[in-house]
GROMACS .gro file of C-alpha atoms in nm:
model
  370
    1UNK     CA    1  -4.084  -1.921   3.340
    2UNK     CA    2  -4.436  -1.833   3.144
    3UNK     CA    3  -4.277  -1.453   3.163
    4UNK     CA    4  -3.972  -1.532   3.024
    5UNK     CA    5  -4.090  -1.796   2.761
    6UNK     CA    6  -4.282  -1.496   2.655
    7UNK     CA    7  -4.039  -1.252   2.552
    8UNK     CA    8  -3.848  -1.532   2.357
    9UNK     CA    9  -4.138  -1.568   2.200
   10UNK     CA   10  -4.228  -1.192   2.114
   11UNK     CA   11  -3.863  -1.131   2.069
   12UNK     CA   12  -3.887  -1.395   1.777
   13UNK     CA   13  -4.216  -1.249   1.624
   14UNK     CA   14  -4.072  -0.883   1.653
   15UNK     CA   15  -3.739  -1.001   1.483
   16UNK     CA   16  -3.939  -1.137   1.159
   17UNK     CA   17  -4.136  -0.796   1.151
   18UNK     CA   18  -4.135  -0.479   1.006
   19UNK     CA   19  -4.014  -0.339   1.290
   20UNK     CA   20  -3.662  -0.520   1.294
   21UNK     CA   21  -3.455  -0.301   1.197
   22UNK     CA   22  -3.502   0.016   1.412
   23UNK     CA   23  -3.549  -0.288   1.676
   24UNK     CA   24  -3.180  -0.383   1.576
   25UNK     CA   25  -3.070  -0.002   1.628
   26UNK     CA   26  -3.175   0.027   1.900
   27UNK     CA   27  -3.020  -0.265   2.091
   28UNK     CA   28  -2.736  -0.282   1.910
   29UNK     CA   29  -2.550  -0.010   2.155
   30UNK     CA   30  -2.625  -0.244   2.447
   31UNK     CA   31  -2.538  -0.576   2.306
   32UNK     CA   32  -2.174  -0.599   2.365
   33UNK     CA   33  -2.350  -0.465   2.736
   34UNK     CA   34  -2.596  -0.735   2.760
   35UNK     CA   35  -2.315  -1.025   2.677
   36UNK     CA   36  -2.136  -0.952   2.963
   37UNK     CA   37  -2.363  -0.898   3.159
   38UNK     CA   38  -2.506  -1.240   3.085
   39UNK     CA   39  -2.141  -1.446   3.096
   40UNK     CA   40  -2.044  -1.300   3.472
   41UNK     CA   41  -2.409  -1.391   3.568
   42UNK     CA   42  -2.337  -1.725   3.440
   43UNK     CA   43  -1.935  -1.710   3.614
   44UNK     CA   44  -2.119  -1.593   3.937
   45UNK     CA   45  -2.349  -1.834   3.971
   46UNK     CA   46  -2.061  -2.165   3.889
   47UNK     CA   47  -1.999  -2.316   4.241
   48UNK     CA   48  -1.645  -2.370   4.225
   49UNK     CA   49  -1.689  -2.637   4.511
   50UNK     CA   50  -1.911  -2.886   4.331
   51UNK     CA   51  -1.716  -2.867   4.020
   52UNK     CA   52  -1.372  -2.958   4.242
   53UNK     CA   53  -1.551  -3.232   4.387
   54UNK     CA   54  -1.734  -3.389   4.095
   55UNK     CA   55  -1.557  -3.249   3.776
   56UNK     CA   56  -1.594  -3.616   3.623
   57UNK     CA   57  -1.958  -3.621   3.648
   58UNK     CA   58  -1.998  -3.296   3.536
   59UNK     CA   59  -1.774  -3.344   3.268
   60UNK     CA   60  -1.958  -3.704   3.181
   61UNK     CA   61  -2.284  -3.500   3.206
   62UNK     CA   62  -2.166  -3.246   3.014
   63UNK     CA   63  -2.044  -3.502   2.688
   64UNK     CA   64  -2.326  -3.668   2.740
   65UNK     CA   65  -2.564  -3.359   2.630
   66UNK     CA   66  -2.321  -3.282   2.402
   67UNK     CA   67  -2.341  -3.622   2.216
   68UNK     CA   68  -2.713  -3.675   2.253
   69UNK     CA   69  -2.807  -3.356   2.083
   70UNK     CA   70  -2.553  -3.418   1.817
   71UNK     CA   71  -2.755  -3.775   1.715
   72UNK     CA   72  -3.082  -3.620   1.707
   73UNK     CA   73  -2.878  -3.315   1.525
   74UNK     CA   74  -2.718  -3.558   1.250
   75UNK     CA   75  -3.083  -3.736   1.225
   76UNK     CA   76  -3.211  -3.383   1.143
   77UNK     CA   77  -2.950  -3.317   0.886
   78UNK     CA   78  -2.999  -3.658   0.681
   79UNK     CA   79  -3.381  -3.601   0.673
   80UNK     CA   80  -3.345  -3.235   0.542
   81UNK     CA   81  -3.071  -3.366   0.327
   82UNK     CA   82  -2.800  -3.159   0.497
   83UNK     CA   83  -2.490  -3.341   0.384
   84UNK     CA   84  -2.105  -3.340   0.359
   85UNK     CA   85  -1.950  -3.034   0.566
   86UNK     CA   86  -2.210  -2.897   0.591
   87UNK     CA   87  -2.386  -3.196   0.808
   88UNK     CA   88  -2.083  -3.185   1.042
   89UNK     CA   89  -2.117  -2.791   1.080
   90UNK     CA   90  -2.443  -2.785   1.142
   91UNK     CA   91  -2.453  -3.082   1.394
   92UNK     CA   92  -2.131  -2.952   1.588
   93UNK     CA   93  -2.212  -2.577   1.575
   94UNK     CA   94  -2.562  -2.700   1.781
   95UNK     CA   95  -2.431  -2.932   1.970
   96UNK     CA   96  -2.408  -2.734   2.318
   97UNK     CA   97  -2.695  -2.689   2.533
   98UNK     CA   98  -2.841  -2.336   2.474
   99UNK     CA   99  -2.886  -2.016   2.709
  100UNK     CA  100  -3.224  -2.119   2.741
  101UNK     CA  101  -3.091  -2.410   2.976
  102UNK     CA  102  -3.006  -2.189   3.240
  103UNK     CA  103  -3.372  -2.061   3.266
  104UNK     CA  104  -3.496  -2.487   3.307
  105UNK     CA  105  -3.282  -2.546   3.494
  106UNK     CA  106  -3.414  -2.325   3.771
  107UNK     CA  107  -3.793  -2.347   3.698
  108UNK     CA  108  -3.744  -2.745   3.723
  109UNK     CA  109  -3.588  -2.679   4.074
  110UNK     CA  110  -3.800  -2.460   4.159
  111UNK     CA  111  -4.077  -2.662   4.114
  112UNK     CA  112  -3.924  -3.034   4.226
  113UNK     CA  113  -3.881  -3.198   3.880
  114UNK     CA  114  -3.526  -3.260   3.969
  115UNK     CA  115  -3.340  -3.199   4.267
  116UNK     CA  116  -3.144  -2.894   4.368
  117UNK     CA  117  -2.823  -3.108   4.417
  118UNK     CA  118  -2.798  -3.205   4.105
  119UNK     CA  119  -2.955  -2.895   3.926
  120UNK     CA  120  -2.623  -2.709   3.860
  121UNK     CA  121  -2.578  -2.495   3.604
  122UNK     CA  122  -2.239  -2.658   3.547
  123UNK     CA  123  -2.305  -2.903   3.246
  124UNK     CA  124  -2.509  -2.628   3.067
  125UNK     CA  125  -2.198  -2.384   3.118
  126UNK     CA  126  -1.965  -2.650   3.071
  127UNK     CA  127  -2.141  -2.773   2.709
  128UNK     CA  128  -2.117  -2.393   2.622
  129UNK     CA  129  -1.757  -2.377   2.686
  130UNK     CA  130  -1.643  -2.696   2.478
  131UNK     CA  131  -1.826  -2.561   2.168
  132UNK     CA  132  -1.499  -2.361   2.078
  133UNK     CA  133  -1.325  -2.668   2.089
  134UNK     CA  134  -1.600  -2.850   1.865
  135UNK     CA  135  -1.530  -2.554   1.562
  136UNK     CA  136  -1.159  -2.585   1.578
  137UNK     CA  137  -1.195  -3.016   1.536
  138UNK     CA  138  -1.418  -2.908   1.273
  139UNK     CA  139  -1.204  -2.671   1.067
  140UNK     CA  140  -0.865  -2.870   1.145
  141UNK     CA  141  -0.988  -3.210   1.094
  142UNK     CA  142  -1.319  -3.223   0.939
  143UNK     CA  143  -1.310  -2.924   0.693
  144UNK     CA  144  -0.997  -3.001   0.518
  145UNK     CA  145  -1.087  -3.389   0.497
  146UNK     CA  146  -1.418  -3.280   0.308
  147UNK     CA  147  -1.161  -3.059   0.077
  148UNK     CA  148  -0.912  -3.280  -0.012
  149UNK     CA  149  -1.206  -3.514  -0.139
  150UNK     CA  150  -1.327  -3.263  -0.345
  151UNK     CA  151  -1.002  -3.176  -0.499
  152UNK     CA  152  -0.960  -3.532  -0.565
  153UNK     CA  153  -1.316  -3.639  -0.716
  154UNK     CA  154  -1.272  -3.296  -0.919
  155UNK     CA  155  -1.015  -3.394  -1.200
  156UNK     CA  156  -0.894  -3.114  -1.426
  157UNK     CA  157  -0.953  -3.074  -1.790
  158UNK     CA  158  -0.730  -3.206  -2.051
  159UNK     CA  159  -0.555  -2.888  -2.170
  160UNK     CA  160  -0.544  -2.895  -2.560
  161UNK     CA  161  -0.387  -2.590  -2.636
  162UNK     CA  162  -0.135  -2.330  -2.535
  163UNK     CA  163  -0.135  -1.919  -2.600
  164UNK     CA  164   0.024  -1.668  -2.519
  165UNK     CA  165  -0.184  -1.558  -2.238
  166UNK     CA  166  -0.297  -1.730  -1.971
  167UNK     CA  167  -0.571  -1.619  -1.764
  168UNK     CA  168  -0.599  -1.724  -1.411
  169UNK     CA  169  -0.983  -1.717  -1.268
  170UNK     CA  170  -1.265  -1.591  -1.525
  171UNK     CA  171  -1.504  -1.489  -1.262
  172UNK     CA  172  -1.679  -1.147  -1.261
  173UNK     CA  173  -1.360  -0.961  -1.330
  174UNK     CA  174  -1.121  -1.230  -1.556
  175UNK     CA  175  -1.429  -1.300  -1.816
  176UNK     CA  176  -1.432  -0.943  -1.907
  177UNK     CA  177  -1.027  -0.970  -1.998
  178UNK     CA  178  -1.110  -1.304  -2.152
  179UNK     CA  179  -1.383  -1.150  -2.410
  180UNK     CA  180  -1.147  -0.854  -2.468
  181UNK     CA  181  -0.867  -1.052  -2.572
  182UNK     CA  182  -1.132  -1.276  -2.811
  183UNK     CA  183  -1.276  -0.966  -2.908
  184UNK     CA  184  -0.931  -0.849  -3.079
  185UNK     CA  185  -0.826  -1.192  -3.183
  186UNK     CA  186  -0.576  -1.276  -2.916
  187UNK     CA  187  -0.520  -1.601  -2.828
  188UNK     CA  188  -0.557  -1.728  -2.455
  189UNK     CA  189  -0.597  -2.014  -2.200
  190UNK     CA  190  -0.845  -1.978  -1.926
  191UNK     CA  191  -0.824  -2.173  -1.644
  192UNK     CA  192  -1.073  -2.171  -1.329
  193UNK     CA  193  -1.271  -2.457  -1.148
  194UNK     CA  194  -1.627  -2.271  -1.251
  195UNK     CA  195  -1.829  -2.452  -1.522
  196UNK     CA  196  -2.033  -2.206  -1.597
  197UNK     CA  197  -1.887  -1.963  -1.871
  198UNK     CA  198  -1.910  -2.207  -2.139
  199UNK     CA  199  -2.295  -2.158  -2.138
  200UNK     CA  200  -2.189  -1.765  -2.288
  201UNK     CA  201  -1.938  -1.987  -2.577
  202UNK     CA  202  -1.634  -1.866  -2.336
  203UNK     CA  203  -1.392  -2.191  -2.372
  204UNK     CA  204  -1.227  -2.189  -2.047
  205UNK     CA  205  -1.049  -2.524  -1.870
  206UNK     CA  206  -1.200  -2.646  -1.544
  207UNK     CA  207  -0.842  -2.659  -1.287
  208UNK     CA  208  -0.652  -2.533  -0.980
  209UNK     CA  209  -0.497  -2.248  -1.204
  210UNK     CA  210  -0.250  -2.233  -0.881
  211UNK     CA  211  -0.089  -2.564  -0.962
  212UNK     CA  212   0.176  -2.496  -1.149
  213UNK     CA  213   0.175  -2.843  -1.334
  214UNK     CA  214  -0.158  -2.742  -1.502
  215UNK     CA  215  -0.014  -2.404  -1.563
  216UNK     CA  216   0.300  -2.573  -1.746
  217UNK     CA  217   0.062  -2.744  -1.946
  218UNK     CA  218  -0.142  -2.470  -2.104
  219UNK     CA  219   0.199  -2.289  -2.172
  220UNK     CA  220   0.321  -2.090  -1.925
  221UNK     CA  221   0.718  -2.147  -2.035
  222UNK     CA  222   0.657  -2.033  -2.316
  223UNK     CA  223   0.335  -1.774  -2.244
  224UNK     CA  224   0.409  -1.404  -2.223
  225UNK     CA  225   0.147  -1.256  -2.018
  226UNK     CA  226  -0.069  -1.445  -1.702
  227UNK     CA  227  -0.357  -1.262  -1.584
  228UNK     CA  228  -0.413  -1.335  -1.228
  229UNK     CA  229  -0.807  -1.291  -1.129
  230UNK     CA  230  -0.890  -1.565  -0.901
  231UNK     CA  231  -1.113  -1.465  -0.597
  232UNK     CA  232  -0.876  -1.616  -0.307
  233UNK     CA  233  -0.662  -1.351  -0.177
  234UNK     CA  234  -0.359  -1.548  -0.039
  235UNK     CA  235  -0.401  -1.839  -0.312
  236UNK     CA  236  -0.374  -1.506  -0.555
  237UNK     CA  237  -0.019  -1.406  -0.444
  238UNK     CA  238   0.109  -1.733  -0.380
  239UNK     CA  239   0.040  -1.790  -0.725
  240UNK     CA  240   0.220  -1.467  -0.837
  241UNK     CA  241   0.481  -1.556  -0.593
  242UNK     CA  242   0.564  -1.920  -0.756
  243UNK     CA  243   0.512  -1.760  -1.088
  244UNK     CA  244   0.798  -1.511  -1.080
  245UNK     CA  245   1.011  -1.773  -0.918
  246UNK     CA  246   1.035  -1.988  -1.191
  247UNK     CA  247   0.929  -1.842  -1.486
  248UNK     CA  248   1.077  -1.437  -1.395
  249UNK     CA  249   1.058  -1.345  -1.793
  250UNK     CA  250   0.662  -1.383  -1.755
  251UNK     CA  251   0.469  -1.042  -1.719
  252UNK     CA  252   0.223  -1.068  -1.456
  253UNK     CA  253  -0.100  -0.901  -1.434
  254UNK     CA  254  -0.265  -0.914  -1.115
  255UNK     CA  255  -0.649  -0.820  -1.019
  256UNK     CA  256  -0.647  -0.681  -0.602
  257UNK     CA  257  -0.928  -0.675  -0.398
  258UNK     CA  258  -0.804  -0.395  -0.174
  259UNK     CA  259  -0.512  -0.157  -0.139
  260UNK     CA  260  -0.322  -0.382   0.149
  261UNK     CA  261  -0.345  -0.669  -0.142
  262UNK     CA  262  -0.189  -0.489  -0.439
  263UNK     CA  263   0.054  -0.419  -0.171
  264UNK     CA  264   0.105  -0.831  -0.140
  265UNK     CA  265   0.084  -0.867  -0.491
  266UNK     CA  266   0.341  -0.571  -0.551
  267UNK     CA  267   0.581  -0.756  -0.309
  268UNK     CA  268   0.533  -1.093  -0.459
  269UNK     CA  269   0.627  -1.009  -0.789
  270UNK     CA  270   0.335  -0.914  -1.016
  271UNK     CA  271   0.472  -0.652  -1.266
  272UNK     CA  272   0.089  -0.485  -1.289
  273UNK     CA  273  -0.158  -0.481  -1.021
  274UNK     CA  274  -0.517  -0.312  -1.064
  275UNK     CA  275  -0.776  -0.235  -0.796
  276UNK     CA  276  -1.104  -0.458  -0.907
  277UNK     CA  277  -1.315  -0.142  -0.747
  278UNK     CA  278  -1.071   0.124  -0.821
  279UNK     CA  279  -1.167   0.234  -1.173
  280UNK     CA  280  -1.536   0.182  -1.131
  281UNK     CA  281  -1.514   0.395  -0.813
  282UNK     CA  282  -1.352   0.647  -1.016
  283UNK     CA  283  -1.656   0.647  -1.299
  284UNK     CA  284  -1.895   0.676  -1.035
  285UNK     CA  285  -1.682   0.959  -0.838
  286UNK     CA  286  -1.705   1.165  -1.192
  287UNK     CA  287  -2.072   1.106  -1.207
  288UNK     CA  288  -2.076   1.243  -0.896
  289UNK     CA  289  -1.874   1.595  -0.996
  290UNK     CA  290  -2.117   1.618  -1.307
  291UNK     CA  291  -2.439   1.561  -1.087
  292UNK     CA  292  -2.320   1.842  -0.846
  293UNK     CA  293  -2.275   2.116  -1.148
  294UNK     CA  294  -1.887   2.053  -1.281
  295UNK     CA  295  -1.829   2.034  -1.607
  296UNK     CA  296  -1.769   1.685  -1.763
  297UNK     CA  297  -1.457   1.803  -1.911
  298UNK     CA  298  -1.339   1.942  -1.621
  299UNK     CA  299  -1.460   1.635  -1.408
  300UNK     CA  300  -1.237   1.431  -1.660
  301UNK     CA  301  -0.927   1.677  -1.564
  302UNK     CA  302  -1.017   1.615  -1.182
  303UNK     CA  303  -0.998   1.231  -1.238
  304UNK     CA  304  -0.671   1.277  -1.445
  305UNK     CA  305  -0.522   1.472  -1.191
  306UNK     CA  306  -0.642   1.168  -0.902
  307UNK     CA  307  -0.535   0.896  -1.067
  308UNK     CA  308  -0.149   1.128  -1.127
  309UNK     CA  309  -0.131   1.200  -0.800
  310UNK     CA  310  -0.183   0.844  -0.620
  311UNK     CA  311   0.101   0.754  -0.913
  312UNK     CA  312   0.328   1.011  -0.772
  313UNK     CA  313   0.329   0.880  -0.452
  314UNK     CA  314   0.259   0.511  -0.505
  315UNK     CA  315   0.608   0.366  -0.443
  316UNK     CA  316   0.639   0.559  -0.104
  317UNK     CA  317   0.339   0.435   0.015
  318UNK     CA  318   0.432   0.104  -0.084
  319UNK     CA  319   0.810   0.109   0.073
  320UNK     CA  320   0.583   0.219   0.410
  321UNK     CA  321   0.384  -0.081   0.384
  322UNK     CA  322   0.641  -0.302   0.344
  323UNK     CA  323   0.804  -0.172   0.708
  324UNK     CA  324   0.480  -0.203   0.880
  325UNK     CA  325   0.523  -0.479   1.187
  326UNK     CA  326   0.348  -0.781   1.173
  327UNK     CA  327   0.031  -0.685   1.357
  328UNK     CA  328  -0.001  -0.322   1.238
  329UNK     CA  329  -0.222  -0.204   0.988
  330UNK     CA  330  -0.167   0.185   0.955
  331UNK     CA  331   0.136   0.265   1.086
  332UNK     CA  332   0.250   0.652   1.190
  333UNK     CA  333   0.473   0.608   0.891
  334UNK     CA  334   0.159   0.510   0.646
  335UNK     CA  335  -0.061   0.776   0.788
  336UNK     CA  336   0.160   1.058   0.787
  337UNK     CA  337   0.235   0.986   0.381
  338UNK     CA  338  -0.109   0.930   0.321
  339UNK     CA  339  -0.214   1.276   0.433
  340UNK     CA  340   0.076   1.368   0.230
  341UNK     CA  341  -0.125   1.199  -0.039
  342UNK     CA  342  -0.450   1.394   0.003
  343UNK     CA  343  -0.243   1.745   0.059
  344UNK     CA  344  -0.139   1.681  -0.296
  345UNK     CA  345  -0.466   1.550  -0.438
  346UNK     CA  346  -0.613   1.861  -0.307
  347UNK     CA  347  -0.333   2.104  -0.462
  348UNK     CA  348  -0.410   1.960  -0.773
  349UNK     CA  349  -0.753   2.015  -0.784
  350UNK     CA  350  -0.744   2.388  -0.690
  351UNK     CA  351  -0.475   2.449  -0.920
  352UNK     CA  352  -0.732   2.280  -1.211
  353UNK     CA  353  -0.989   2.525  -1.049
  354UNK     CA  354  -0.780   2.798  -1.114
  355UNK     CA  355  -0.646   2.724  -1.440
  356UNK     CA  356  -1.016   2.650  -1.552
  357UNK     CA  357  -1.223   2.966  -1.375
  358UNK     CA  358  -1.250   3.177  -1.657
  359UNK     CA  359  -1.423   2.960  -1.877
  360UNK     CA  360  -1.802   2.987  -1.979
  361UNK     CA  361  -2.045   2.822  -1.863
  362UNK     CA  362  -2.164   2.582  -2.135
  363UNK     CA  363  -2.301   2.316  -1.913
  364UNK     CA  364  -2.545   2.275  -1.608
  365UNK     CA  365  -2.605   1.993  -1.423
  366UNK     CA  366  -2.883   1.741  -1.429
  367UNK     CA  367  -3.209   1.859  -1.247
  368UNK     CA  368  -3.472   1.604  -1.088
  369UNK     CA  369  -3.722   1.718  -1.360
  370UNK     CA  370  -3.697   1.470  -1.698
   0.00000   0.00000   0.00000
C-alpha cells in the first residue's frame, strides 16, 4: 500500500514539473496499453458468483457510495461557490468511487479492517460503471433544464431599427464585417447574445439571431444581405436553412469553420460561403514563399493561381460531398478528385515557374541578420 501510495504521489509531483511533458511522450504510446490492461484486471478479478447471488446488495452498496460522495460533493461545490450546471457536473462527474478503491480495498483485507466476504471489488466496479449513465441524466435532463432558464431569464433587446443588412454573430470574425460596413456608411443590424462590443461604440442587439421572429423584426423581409457569423456550427446552417426557406430573394453570406461546413452551408442555401481560416492561411502561405527566396510578385501569382484552381474544381468536390454516406468522411470519390485538385494546383505553379524564369533577380529574401 505505502509503495503504491507512493507513486501516486510522485506521479502527481512529476506531472506539475518541468519534466511533464517529455513525461507525457513518453507514456503516451502505452496509455491506450495500460487502460486495458487495467479494465480486464478489474473484469478478471469480478466474481460472477457473488454478484448472481447478491446483485441487490451490491447494487444498494453501490448507490449508496454513489449518493454519499455526491452530498459531500454538492457541499464542496456550494462552499467554493460552484453553482448552476456546473454544480451538477462537477458533483455527478465525481460521484463514482475512484481506481484508487481497488488498491483499499485489498490492503483493508489484507490487514482485517473488513472482512474478505464482503471486500469485493464489485461496488467499486459497479460505481465505475453507472458513471456513464450519471453524464447522459446530466446532458438529457439536467443540461438542457439549466438552458432553457437561461434563454428565458435572458430577454432580447428591443430592436429599433431595420437596414439593409443584417449581421448574424459579431464575434471575432462578424465585428470586422460590422466596422467595414460602418466604415463605408452602410447601414446594418447586428444581432448576437455577447454584450461586449458596445464597450468599442459597436451598436449591436443582444438576441438568438436564429429566431426568426427577432430576425423579422430588425428587417429581414425587407433586408437584402444577412451575414451569417455565429460560432455554432449546426445552429449556423439551420439558420441559413430557415432563411432561404422563407425569405429565398435574401443573399446569404455565410462564415465556415471548415471545408465539410461550407459544404453544409453550400447545401442549405447560403449564396456565399467563406473559410474563417482560409484567407489568413493564404497570407501566411505567401509569407512563407517570400521567406524562402520567391519573389513577392511572383508569390502573389502563386496565390492567384491557388485560389483559381480550388474555384475550378469547387462544384465537383462539392457534388462528391453531397453523395458521401452517412458515416463517411472521405470517400474514394472525394479523394480521388481531390488529388485531382492538387495535380492541377501543381500544373499551375510550374507553368508560373516557367512563364516567370527568365526574369532578373531584383529581390532576395529576408536573412536572420536585421
Amino acid at each position: 500500500m505505502g509503495s503504491v501510495l507512493g507513486y501516486l504521489v510522485a506521479g502527481v509531483v512529476l506531472a506539475n514539473s518541468e519534466f511533464r511533458h517529455e513525461l507525457e511522450a513518453n507514456i503516451e504510446p502505452f496509455k491506450g496499453l495500460l487502460l486495458g490492461l487495467f479494465f480486464i484486471t478489474v473484469g478478471a478479478g469480478i466474481n460472477f458468483g457473488v454478484l448472481a447471488e447478491s446483485w441487490d446488495i451490491v447494487l444498494l452498496l453501490a448507490l449508496a457510495v454513489i449518493i454519499g460522495k455526491a452530498l459531500i460533493l454538492v457541499g464542496l461545490a456550494l462552499a467554493f461557490r460552484i453553482r448552476s450546471s456546473d454544480g451538477w457536473l462537477f458533483t455527478l462527474g465525481l460521484a463514482q468511487a475512484g481506481e484508487f478503491g481497488f488498491v483499499l480495498l485489498t490492503y483493508s483485507t489484507q490487514n482485517r479492517v473488513i472482512p474478505a466476504d464482503t471486500a469485493q471489488s464489485l461496488v467499486v466496479a459497479l460505481s465505475m460503471f453507472l458513471t456513464p449513465l450519471l453524464f447522459i441524466v446530466y446532458d438529457r435532463v439536467v443540461l438542457p433544464r439549466y438552458q432553457k432558464a437561461s434563454n428565458e431569464e435572458a430577454e432580447p433587446d428591443e430592436i429599433e431599427e431595420q437596414a439593409p443588412v443584417i449581421v448574424a454573430g459579431v464575434g471575432r470574425f462578424g465585428q470586422i464585417v460590422c466596422r467595414l460596413l460602418r466604415a463605408n456608411n452602410i447601414p446594418s443590424v447586428a444581432l448576437d447574445q455577447i454584450e461586449n462590443l458596445r464597450r468599442i461604440q459597436l451598436k449591436s442587439y443582444f438576441g438568438d439571431a436564429t429566431r426568426i421572429q427577432l430576425l423579422e423584426t430588425a428587417g429581414i423581409a425587407e433586408a437584402r444581405l444577412l451575414v451569417v457569423a455565429i460560432d455554432d456550427c449546426n445552429r449556423a446552417v439551420n439558420l441559413v436553412r430557415h432563411v432561404k426557406q422563407l425569405y429565398p430573394e435574401v443573399w446569404v453570406l455565410a462564415r465556415a469553420f471548415d471545408r465539410g461546413h461550407s459544404y453544409e452551408l453550400r447545401e442549405a442555401g447560403a449564396d456565399d460561403v467563406v473559410s474563417e481560416t482560409y484567407y489568413s492561411a493564404l497570407a501566411l502561405g505567401g509569407d512563407a514563399l517570400t521567406a524562402m527566396g520567391v519573389q513577392p510578385e511572383r508569390a502573389r501569382r502563386m496565390i492567384q493561381s491557388f485560389v483559381a484552381s480550388e474555384k475550378a474544381n469547387e462544384d465537383q468536390l462539392f457534388n462528391a460531398w453531397r453523395n458521401i454516406e452517412e458515416g463517411i468522411h472521405f470517400s474514394p470519390r472525394y479523394a480521388q478528385l481531390f488529388m485531382k485538385l492538387e495535380e492541377s494546383l501543381g500544373h499551375a505553379m510550374r507553368e508560373d515557374e516557367r512563364l516567370t524564369e527568365d526574369e532578373a533577380p531584383t529581390w532576395t529574401a529576408p536573412t536572420d541578420n536585421h
